[in-house]
Coordinates of C-alpha atoms and ligand atoms in Angstrom, one line a residue:
M1 CA -3.0 -35.2 -18.4
S2 CA -5.9 -35.9 -21.0
K3 CA -9.2 -34.4 -21.5
R4 CA -12.4 -36.4 -21.3
T5 CA -15.6 -36.5 -19.4
L6 CA -16.1 -39.2 -16.9
D7 CA -19.5 -40.3 -15.2
A8 CA -18.4 -39.9 -11.7
P9 CA -17.0 -39.2 -9.3
V10 CA -15.9 -35.7 -10.5
A11 CA -14.4 -33.1 -8.0
P12 CA -16.3 -29.8 -8.2
A13 CA -14.8 -26.8 -10.1
I14 CA -15.2 -24.5 -6.9
W15 CA -14.9 -25.3 -3.3
P16 CA -17.1 -24.7 -1.1
S17 CA -19.4 -25.4 -4.2
L18 CA -21.3 -22.4 -5.5
M19 CA -23.7 -23.6 -8.1
A20 CA -25.5 -26.9 -7.6
G21 CA -27.5 -28.5 -10.4
E22 CA -26.3 -26.6 -13.4
T23 CA -25.3 -28.0 -16.7
P24 CA -22.2 -30.3 -16.4
L25 CA -18.9 -28.6 -16.9
Q26 CA -15.9 -29.8 -18.8
A27 CA -14.1 -32.6 -16.8
V28 CA -10.4 -33.3 -16.9
T29 CA -8.9 -36.5 -15.8
C30 CA -5.5 -36.7 -14.2
Y31 CA -3.1 -39.6 -14.6
S32 CA -0.3 -40.8 -12.4
P33 CA 3.3 -39.7 -13.7
A34 CA 4.6 -43.0 -12.5
D35 CA 2.0 -44.9 -14.5
Q36 CA 0.3 -43.1 -17.2
T37 CA -2.5 -45.8 -17.2
E38 CA -3.6 -44.9 -13.7
K39 CA -6.2 -42.3 -13.1
T40 CA -5.6 -40.0 -10.2
G41 CA -8.8 -38.2 -10.2
C42 CA -11.3 -36.3 -12.3
Y43 CA -11.9 -32.5 -12.0
E44 CA -14.4 -30.0 -13.3
W45 CA -13.0 -26.9 -14.5
A46 CA -14.7 -23.7 -13.7
N47 CA -16.2 -21.3 -16.4
S48 CA -16.3 -17.7 -16.4
V49 CA -19.5 -17.6 -14.4
H50 CA -18.0 -19.5 -11.7
V51 CA -15.0 -17.3 -11.5
D52 CA -17.1 -14.3 -11.3
A53 CA -19.3 -16.0 -8.5
A54 CA -16.2 -17.0 -6.6
V55 CA -14.6 -13.5 -6.7
T56 CA -17.9 -11.9 -5.8
K57 CA -18.3 -14.3 -2.8
A58 CA -14.6 -13.4 -1.7
T59 CA -15.2 -9.8 -2.0
A60 CA -18.4 -10.0 -0.1
S61 CA -16.4 -11.9 2.8
F62 CA -13.7 -9.5 3.0
T63 CA -15.1 -6.8 5.3
S64 CA -16.1 -9.1 8.3
W65 CA -12.8 -11.1 7.8
K66 CA -10.5 -8.0 7.9
N67 CA -12.4 -6.5 10.9
M68 CA -11.9 -9.5 12.8
P69 CA -9.2 -8.9 15.4
L70 CA -5.7 -10.3 14.2
P71 CA -5.5 -13.0 17.4
Q72 CA -8.8 -14.3 16.4
R73 CA -7.8 -14.6 12.7
S74 CA -4.5 -16.1 13.7
R75 CA -6.2 -18.6 16.1
L76 CA -8.6 -19.7 13.1
V77 CA -5.5 -20.1 10.6
S78 CA -3.6 -21.9 13.4
Q79 CA -6.7 -24.3 13.8
W80 CA -6.7 -24.9 10.0
L81 CA -3.0 -25.7 10.0
E82 CA -3.7 -28.2 12.8
T83 CA -6.2 -30.0 10.7
I84 CA -3.7 -30.0 7.8
E85 CA -1.1 -31.6 10.1
G86 CA -3.7 -34.2 11.1
S87 CA -4.3 -35.0 7.4
A88 CA -0.7 -35.1 6.4
E89 CA -0.7 -38.7 5.4
Q90 CA -3.6 -38.1 3.0
L91 CA -1.8 -35.0 1.5
A92 CA 1.3 -36.6 1.0
A93 CA -0.3 -39.5 -0.8
Q94 CA -2.0 -37.0 -3.1
I95 CA 1.3 -35.0 -3.8
T96 CA 3.1 -38.4 -4.6
Q97 CA 0.3 -39.7 -6.7
Q98 CA -0.1 -36.5 -8.8
Q99 CA 3.1 -34.9 -8.7
G100 CA 5.2 -38.1 -8.7
K101 CA 8.0 -37.2 -5.8
P102 CA 9.0 -39.9 -3.5
L103 CA 6.5 -40.2 -0.3
R104 CA 9.4 -39.1 2.1
E105 CA 9.8 -35.8 0.0
A106 CA 6.2 -35.3 0.1
N107 CA 6.1 -35.7 3.9
A108 CA 9.0 -33.2 4.0
E109 CA 7.2 -30.8 1.8
I110 CA 4.2 -30.7 4.3
G111 CA 6.5 -30.5 7.4
K112 CA 8.2 -27.4 5.9
S113 CA 5.1 -25.8 4.8
L114 CA 3.6 -26.0 8.3
R115 CA 6.8 -24.7 9.9
E116 CA 6.8 -21.6 7.4
A117 CA 3.0 -21.1 7.9
R118 CA 3.4 -21.1 11.7
M119 CA 6.5 -18.6 11.4
M120 CA 4.2 -16.4 9.3
I121 CA 1.6 -16.2 12.3
A122 CA 4.4 -15.0 14.5
F123 CA 5.5 -12.4 11.9
A124 CA 1.8 -11.2 11.5
A125 CA 1.7 -10.7 15.3
N126 CA 4.6 -8.1 14.7
H127 CA 3.4 -6.6 11.5
G128 CA 1.6 -3.3 11.4
G129 CA 1.9 0.4 11.4
Y130 CA 3.7 3.1 13.3
E131 CA 3.3 6.6 14.4
L132 CA 5.6 9.5 13.2
P133 CA 6.2 12.9 14.8
S134 CA 3.8 15.3 13.2
S135 CA 4.1 19.0 12.2
H136 CA 1.3 20.2 14.5
A137 CA 1.0 19.9 18.4
E138 CA -2.5 18.5 18.1
Q139 CA -2.0 16.0 15.4
R140 CA -1.1 12.4 15.2
N141 CA 0.6 11.1 12.1
L142 CA -0.2 7.3 11.7
C143 CA 1.3 5.1 9.1
L144 CA -1.0 1.9 8.9
R145 CA -1.0 -1.1 6.9
R146 CA -4.4 -2.1 5.3
P147 CA -5.4 -5.6 3.7
L148 CA -6.3 -5.3 -0.1
G149 CA -9.3 -7.5 -0.5
A150 CA -9.8 -10.8 -2.6
I151 CA -6.4 -12.0 -3.9
A152 CA -5.6 -14.8 -6.5
A153 CA -3.0 -17.3 -5.5
I154 CA -2.0 -19.1 -8.8
C155 CA 0.3 -22.1 -8.3
P156 CA 2.4 -24.5 -10.4
W157 CA 2.7 -28.5 -10.1
N158 CA 6.0 -29.1 -8.4
F159 CA 5.0 -28.1 -4.7
P160 CA 1.1 -28.8 -4.5
V161 CA 1.1 -27.9 -0.7
M162 CA 3.9 -25.5 0.0
T163 CA 3.1 -23.1 -2.8
P164 CA -0.6 -22.7 -1.8
L165 CA 0.3 -22.3 1.7
R166 CA 3.1 -19.8 1.1
K167 CA 0.6 -17.5 -0.7
V168 CA -2.8 -18.2 1.3
V169 CA -1.4 -18.1 4.8
P170 CA 0.1 -14.5 4.8
A171 CA -2.7 -13.2 2.7
L172 CA -5.4 -14.5 5.2
L173 CA -3.5 -13.5 8.3
V174 CA -3.4 -9.7 7.3
G175 CA -7.0 -9.8 6.5
N176 CA -7.5 -10.6 2.7
T177 CA -9.8 -13.3 1.4
A178 CA -8.2 -15.9 -1.1
L179 CA -9.0 -17.7 -4.2
L180 CA -6.4 -20.7 -4.8
K181 CA -6.1 -21.9 -8.4
P182 CA -3.8 -25.0 -8.4
S183 CA -2.2 -26.3 -11.3
E184 CA -4.4 -28.3 -13.5
Y185 CA -2.1 -31.2 -13.1
T186 CA -2.0 -31.4 -9.3
P187 CA -5.4 -30.2 -7.9
A188 CA -6.1 -33.0 -5.5
A189 CA -3.9 -31.6 -2.5
A190 CA -5.2 -28.0 -3.1
L191 CA -8.7 -29.2 -2.8
T192 CA -8.2 -31.2 0.3
L193 CA -6.4 -28.1 2.0
V194 CA -9.4 -26.0 1.1
K195 CA -11.9 -28.7 2.3
L196 CA -10.0 -28.9 5.5
A197 CA -10.8 -25.2 6.3
D198 CA -14.7 -26.0 6.1
G199 CA -16.0 -24.9 9.4
I200 CA -13.0 -23.4 10.6
L201 CA -12.6 -20.3 8.3
P202 CA -15.7 -18.3 7.6
D203 CA -17.5 -18.9 4.4
G204 CA -16.0 -17.2 1.4
V205 CA -12.5 -16.5 3.0
L206 CA -10.9 -19.4 1.2
Q207 CA -12.0 -20.9 -2.1
Y208 CA -10.7 -23.5 -4.4
V209 CA -11.0 -22.7 -8.2
C210 CA -10.2 -25.4 -10.6
G211 CA -9.1 -25.0 -14.2
G212 CA -6.3 -24.3 -16.6
A213 CA -4.6 -21.2 -18.1
D214 CA -8.0 -19.6 -19.1
V215 CA -9.5 -19.9 -15.6
A216 CA -6.3 -18.4 -14.0
A217 CA -6.1 -15.6 -16.7
Q218 CA -9.9 -14.7 -15.9
L219 CA -8.9 -14.4 -12.3
V220 CA -5.9 -12.1 -13.1
A221 CA -8.1 -10.0 -15.2
H222 CA -11.0 -9.7 -12.8
H223 CA -11.6 -6.1 -11.5
N224 CA -12.2 -7.2 -8.0
I225 CA -9.1 -9.1 -7.7
K226 CA -6.8 -6.9 -5.7
A227 CA -3.4 -8.8 -5.9
V228 CA -2.1 -11.7 -7.7
A229 CA 0.6 -14.0 -6.1
F230 CA 1.7 -16.3 -8.8
T231 CA 4.5 -19.0 -9.0
G232 CA 5.3 -20.7 -12.4
S233 CA 7.4 -20.1 -15.5
V234 CA 8.9 -16.8 -16.7
T235 CA 6.6 -16.8 -19.9
T236 CA 3.3 -17.0 -17.8
G237 CA 4.7 -14.6 -15.2
Q238 CA 5.3 -12.1 -18.0
K239 CA 1.6 -12.5 -19.3
I240 CA 0.3 -12.0 -15.8
A241 CA 2.3 -8.8 -15.2
A242 CA 1.1 -7.4 -18.6
V243 CA -2.5 -8.1 -17.6
A244 CA -2.3 -7.0 -14.1
G245 CA -0.2 -3.9 -15.1
A246 CA -2.9 -2.6 -17.1
N247 CA -5.3 -3.0 -14.3
L248 CA -2.9 -1.7 -11.8
T249 CA -3.0 -4.8 -9.8
P250 CA -0.1 -5.5 -7.6
V251 CA 1.8 -8.8 -8.5
S252 CA 4.2 -11.0 -6.9
L253 CA 6.0 -13.3 -9.3
E254 CA 8.2 -16.2 -8.3
L255 CA 9.6 -17.7 -11.7
G256 CA 12.1 -19.9 -12.9
G257 CA 15.7 -20.6 -12.0
K258 CA 19.1 -21.7 -13.3
N259 CA 21.0 -22.4 -10.1
A260 CA 24.6 -22.8 -10.0
A261 CA 27.0 -24.3 -7.3
I262 CA 30.6 -23.0 -7.4
L263 CA 32.9 -25.7 -6.2
D264 CA 36.3 -24.0 -5.3
R265 CA 39.8 -25.6 -5.5
D266 CA 39.9 -26.2 -1.6
C267 CA 36.5 -27.8 -1.2
D268 CA 36.1 -31.4 0.2
L269 CA 34.4 -33.0 -3.1
P270 CA 32.8 -36.2 -1.8
A271 CA 31.1 -34.4 1.1
V272 CA 30.0 -31.3 -1.1
L273 CA 28.9 -33.3 -3.9
E274 CA 26.4 -35.5 -1.8
Q275 CA 24.7 -32.1 -0.8
V276 CA 24.8 -30.7 -4.4
F277 CA 23.4 -33.9 -6.1
A278 CA 20.7 -34.2 -3.5
A279 CA 19.8 -30.3 -4.3
A280 CA 20.0 -31.1 -7.9
L281 CA 17.8 -34.3 -8.1
Q282 CA 15.2 -34.1 -5.4
C283 CA 11.8 -34.0 -7.1
A284 CA 13.7 -35.3 -10.1
G285 CA 15.1 -31.8 -10.5
Q286 CA 11.7 -30.2 -10.9
R287 CA 12.3 -27.6 -8.3
C288 CA 12.8 -23.8 -9.0
T289 CA 15.8 -24.0 -6.6
A290 CA 17.3 -27.2 -8.0
I291 CA 21.1 -26.8 -8.6
S292 CA 21.5 -27.4 -12.5
R293 CA 25.0 -26.1 -13.0
L294 CA 28.1 -27.3 -11.6
I295 CA 30.9 -24.5 -11.9
V296 CA 34.0 -26.4 -10.6
H297 CA 37.6 -25.6 -10.2
E298 CA 39.3 -27.1 -13.4
S299 CA 41.5 -29.3 -11.1
H300 CA 38.1 -31.1 -10.1
R301 CA 36.7 -31.8 -13.4
D302 CA 37.6 -35.7 -13.6
R303 CA 36.8 -36.4 -10.0
V304 CA 33.2 -34.7 -10.3
I305 CA 32.4 -37.0 -13.2
E306 CA 33.5 -40.0 -11.3
L307 CA 31.5 -39.0 -8.2
A308 CA 28.4 -38.2 -10.4
K309 CA 28.5 -41.5 -11.8
T310 CA 28.8 -43.2 -8.5
Y311 CA 25.9 -41.0 -6.9
F312 CA 23.6 -41.4 -10.0
A313 CA 24.1 -45.2 -10.0
K314 CA 22.9 -45.3 -6.3
L315 CA 19.6 -43.8 -7.2
I316 CA 16.6 -46.1 -7.3
A317 CA 14.0 -44.8 -9.8
G318 CA 10.4 -45.7 -9.5
D319 CA 6.9 -45.0 -8.3
G320 CA 7.3 -42.7 -5.4
R321 CA 4.8 -44.5 -3.4
I322 CA 7.4 -47.5 -3.1
E323 CA 9.5 -46.8 0.0
R324 CA 12.9 -47.6 -1.7
T325 CA 12.3 -45.0 -4.5
S326 CA 14.7 -42.1 -4.5
L327 CA 14.1 -40.8 -8.0
G328 CA 10.6 -40.1 -8.9
P329 CA 9.1 -39.5 -12.4
I330 CA 8.7 -36.3 -14.4
T331 CA 5.3 -34.9 -13.7
T332 CA 3.9 -34.4 -17.2
A333 CA 4.4 -35.7 -20.6
G334 CA 5.0 -32.3 -21.8
Q335 CA 7.7 -31.6 -19.2
L336 CA 9.4 -35.0 -20.3
K337 CA 9.5 -33.9 -24.0
A338 CA 10.8 -30.6 -23.0
I339 CA 13.6 -32.0 -21.0
E340 CA 14.4 -34.4 -23.9
G341 CA 14.3 -31.6 -26.3
I342 CA 16.8 -29.3 -24.4
V343 CA 19.4 -32.3 -24.0
E344 CA 19.2 -32.9 -27.7
R345 CA 19.7 -29.1 -28.5
A346 CA 22.6 -28.8 -25.9
V347 CA 24.4 -31.8 -27.5
S348 CA 23.9 -30.5 -31.0
A349 CA 25.3 -27.1 -29.8
G350 CA 28.4 -28.9 -28.7
A351 CA 27.7 -30.1 -25.0
E352 CA 29.5 -33.3 -24.2
L353 CA 27.0 -36.0 -22.9
L354 CA 28.9 -37.4 -20.0
L355 CA 26.2 -39.3 -18.2
G356 CA 22.5 -40.2 -18.8
G357 CA 20.6 -38.2 -21.5
K358 CA 17.5 -40.4 -22.2
R359 CA 14.0 -41.2 -21.1
F360 CA 13.8 -44.7 -19.6
A361 CA 11.6 -47.1 -18.0
P362 CA 12.6 -48.4 -14.5
D363 CA 11.3 -51.8 -15.1
A364 CA 9.7 -53.7 -18.0
S365 CA 6.2 -52.9 -17.0
S366 CA 6.6 -49.2 -16.5
N367 CA 4.4 -46.8 -18.1
G368 CA 5.7 -44.1 -16.3
L369 CA 7.6 -40.7 -17.4
F370 CA 11.3 -41.0 -16.3
F371 CA 14.5 -39.2 -17.4
Q372 CA 17.9 -40.4 -16.7
P373 CA 20.0 -38.3 -14.3
T374 CA 22.2 -36.4 -16.7
L375 CA 25.4 -34.8 -16.7
L376 CA 26.6 -32.5 -19.7
G377 CA 30.1 -30.9 -20.1
C378 CA 29.5 -27.4 -21.4
S379 CA 32.4 -25.0 -22.2
N380 CA 30.3 -22.6 -24.1
L381 CA 28.2 -20.3 -21.9
Q382 CA 25.8 -19.9 -24.6
N383 CA 24.9 -23.5 -24.7
P384 CA 21.0 -24.0 -24.2
A385 CA 21.7 -26.3 -21.2
V386 CA 23.6 -23.4 -19.6
Q387 CA 21.1 -20.6 -20.5
E388 CA 17.7 -22.4 -20.2
E389 CA 15.6 -23.8 -17.3
V390 CA 15.5 -27.6 -17.7
F391 CA 13.3 -28.4 -14.7
G392 CA 14.4 -31.8 -14.8
P393 CA 17.4 -34.1 -13.5
V394 CA 20.1 -32.5 -15.8
L395 CA 23.1 -30.7 -14.6
T396 CA 26.0 -29.0 -16.5
L397 CA 29.5 -29.4 -15.8
E398 CA 31.5 -26.1 -16.3
T399 CA 35.1 -25.1 -15.1
F400 CA 36.9 -22.1 -13.9
N401 CA 40.6 -21.3 -13.0
S402 CA 39.9 -18.0 -11.2
P403 CA 37.2 -16.7 -8.8
E404 CA 36.6 -13.8 -11.2
E405 CA 36.0 -16.4 -14.0
A406 CA 33.7 -18.3 -11.7
I407 CA 31.5 -15.1 -10.8
E408 CA 31.3 -14.3 -14.5
K409 CA 30.0 -17.6 -15.3
L410 CA 27.5 -17.5 -12.4
N411 CA 26.0 -14.4 -13.5
A412 CA 25.9 -15.2 -17.3
T413 CA 22.1 -16.2 -17.4
K414 CA 18.9 -14.4 -17.4
F415 CA 17.9 -16.0 -14.2
G416 CA 18.7 -15.0 -10.6
L417 CA 17.1 -17.3 -8.0
T418 CA 19.6 -19.1 -5.9
A419 CA 23.4 -20.1 -5.9
A420 CA 25.6 -22.1 -3.6
L421 CA 29.4 -21.5 -3.1
F422 CA 31.7 -24.1 -1.6
S423 CA 35.0 -22.4 -0.6
N424 CA 36.8 -21.8 2.7
D425 CA 38.7 -18.8 1.2
R426 CA 37.5 -15.7 2.8
H427 CA 38.4 -13.5 -0.3
V428 CA 36.4 -15.8 -2.6
Q429 CA 33.3 -15.8 -0.2
D430 CA 33.3 -12.1 -0.1
L431 CA 33.8 -11.7 -3.7
V432 CA 30.7 -13.9 -4.4
Q433 CA 28.6 -12.4 -1.8
S434 CA 29.2 -9.0 -3.2
Q435 CA 28.8 -9.8 -7.0
A436 CA 26.3 -12.9 -7.2
E437 CA 23.1 -11.6 -8.8
V438 CA 20.8 -14.0 -7.0
G439 CA 18.0 -13.5 -4.5
M440 CA 19.4 -16.3 -2.3
L441 CA 23.0 -17.2 -1.8
H442 CA 24.1 -20.1 0.3
I443 CA 27.9 -20.2 1.3
N444 CA 29.1 -23.6 2.4
H445 CA 25.8 -25.4 2.2
G446 CA 23.1 -26.6 -0.4
T447 CA 20.2 -24.6 -1.4
T448 CA 17.6 -25.5 1.3
P449 CA 16.1 -22.3 2.6
D450 CA 15.3 -21.7 6.3
D451 CA 11.6 -21.3 7.3
N452 CA 11.9 -17.7 8.2
M453 CA 13.8 -16.2 5.5
P454 CA 12.5 -14.4 2.3
F455 CA 12.3 -16.8 -0.5
I456 CA 13.2 -14.6 -3.4
G457 CA 14.6 -14.1 -6.7
T458 CA 16.0 -11.4 -8.9
K459 CA 16.4 -10.9 -12.6
N460 CA 13.9 -13.2 -14.5
S461 CA 13.5 -15.3 -11.4
G462 CA 11.1 -13.1 -9.7
L463 CA 9.4 -9.9 -9.1
G464 CA 8.1 -8.1 -5.9
T465 CA 8.6 -9.1 -2.4
G466 CA 9.6 -12.8 -1.4
S467 CA 7.2 -15.4 -0.1
V468 CA 8.0 -16.4 3.5
G469 CA 9.2 -13.9 5.9
R470 CA 8.2 -10.6 6.8
S471 CA 8.0 -8.7 3.4
S472 CA 5.2 -11.3 2.0
L473 CA 3.0 -9.4 4.6
D474 CA 4.0 -6.1 3.2
F475 CA 2.8 -7.4 -0.4
F476 CA -0.6 -8.4 0.8
T477 CA -1.2 -5.0 2.4
R478 CA -1.2 -1.3 1.4
E479 CA 0.4 1.6 3.1
Q480 CA -2.0 4.3 4.4
S481 CA -0.9 7.7 5.9
I482 CA -3.5 9.1 8.5
Y483 CA -3.4 12.6 9.9
Q484 CA -5.7 12.9 13.0
R485 CA -6.3 16.0 14.8
Ligands
NAD1 P1 3.2 -22.5 -15.6 O1 3.6 -21.2 -15.7 O2 3.2 -23.2 -16.9 O3 1.8 -22.6 -14.8 C1 1.7 -22.1 -13.4 C2 0.1 -21.8 -13.1 O4 -0.1 -20.6 -14.1 C3 -0.8 -23.0 -13.4 O5 -1.7 -22.7 -12.5 C4 -1.3 -22.4 -14.8 O6 -2.7 -22.9 -14.9 C5 -1.5 -21.0 -14.8 N1 -1.5 -20.2 -16.0 C6 -0.9 -20.7 -17.0 N2 -1.1 -19.7 -18.2 C7 -1.7 -18.6 -17.4 C8 -2.0 -17.2 -17.9 N3 -1.8 -16.9 -19.2 N4 -2.5 -16.3 -17.0 C9 -2.6 -16.7 -15.6 N5 -2.1 -18.0 -15.2 C10 -1.7 -18.9 -16.1 O7 4.3 -23.3 -14.6 P2 4.4 -24.8 -14.3 O8 4.7 -25.5 -15.5 O9 3.0 -25.2 -13.6 O10 5.5 -24.8 -13.1 C11 6.9 -25.0 -13.6 C12 7.5 -23.6 -13.6 O11 7.3 -22.9 -12.3 C13 9.0 -23.4 -13.8 O12 9.4 -22.5 -14.5 C14 9.5 -23.2 -12.2 O13 10.8 -22.6 -12.2 C15 8.6 -22.3 -11.7 N6 8.5 -22.4 -10.3 C16 9.0 -21.3 -9.6 C17 9.1 -21.3 -8.3 C18 9.7 -20.0 -7.5 O14 9.5 -19.9 -6.3 N7 10.6 -19.2 -8.1 C19 8.7 -22.5 -7.4 C20 8.1 -23.5 -8.2 C21 8.1 -23.5 -9.6

């Protein structure tokens, strides 16, 4: 993404628009990751006056929205989801154009987002307080859950529809109003989502706020923001937690991952690796739940390299808008450089470059940001490729010869998002289940989560309740004890 002011058309910094006719704001142009010469839109960035006005509007809309009976709120959210479904083609095109993933993955993202959001409507219908016995005959003791107010949803660039909906839908259902700040690299789909709510959700209930780190930081620090739901990098999460902590603002942080698949001695390698490589290379590895470490029984090592070579060779890299593409580009030039840097550091620190390892052009005319699917043999747990999140199509290959060694390796990073174990040995399954330091564990399948299960990390991968599932409604509400005589 590069900064420059265009004449027109420029998307507004806030939607619904707040301040017509004021002096032009900084406008930022986004470029396609598949072709860096192709503009994908130009976006005004909000300034501090806009941020304040948007928060004020969200705060003013809170009382009437929270007082609306839940079935009515749910009906409106449901209508909004229907319009999103009706605009799926446009949204998928925007995802692919700005984020880069193949169109079929963009469609799958929208489908999953809608299923999860509808599941949240069902959870919200069952979410609420309860009554407890009291110490006095004429007294009722009620434990209620109350919405918080205006909340900020701050999102990364890898899932431009799913991440916003995972935050905004539960927040709105329980009676909050929301300000959605998409990634500065992929704002198109978020703006469409919010525009689709026009005429369905009352004014001020959902707003889009465009900008970079400064705008997001202003939202986090604003005294009228009552909760911050964030997905992104660990470093940004730590900064947000520090500011929110000083204001005593609740935060939910969904952060990075370094996700391992353990392949035990008895597993059917070709079948298992089909799933594992798909989980590693979808979205060109730019998923927080992408498998990025293969911890395999030492007897499997040579065969894994052979099968990886075959799988990687079958991938068709290119623009995600072309139907045959199965490996899209890296979303930003900065991310491509970071991937390149980590692979170089890993090799200097002793990793064996088994496959890939370089940026490349899928065809002679390509101006895209592509990185080869890469396999690095790592015997040292301290290697940067084992310890750091790469967020690209890069896998380490590590070996074990006892279940205890496998679990020790699994837990040896600061991350704790997701892991997969492929083993038919009940003892190994039980050991990994009891010892794995991860928020989500998959036994004998890849790392695709179900639509009703908490999406949650531990250690440096997250803080607070999960998104999706019942507990996300807890995050967007506070408990209140009432004694009534
Ligand atoms: P990022 O942390 O750079 O940016 C995420 C968002 O935070 C953007 O909207 C950005 O504008 C905003 N931001 C930046 N600085 C800020 C500050 N000081 N205060 C407030 N907001 C600020 O992350 P990214 O590069 O967009 O996304 C990639 C990262 O996201 C990876 O680490 C990945 O693992 C993580 N991620 C995690 C999950 C999960 O569910 N655990 C899902 C997707 C992505």
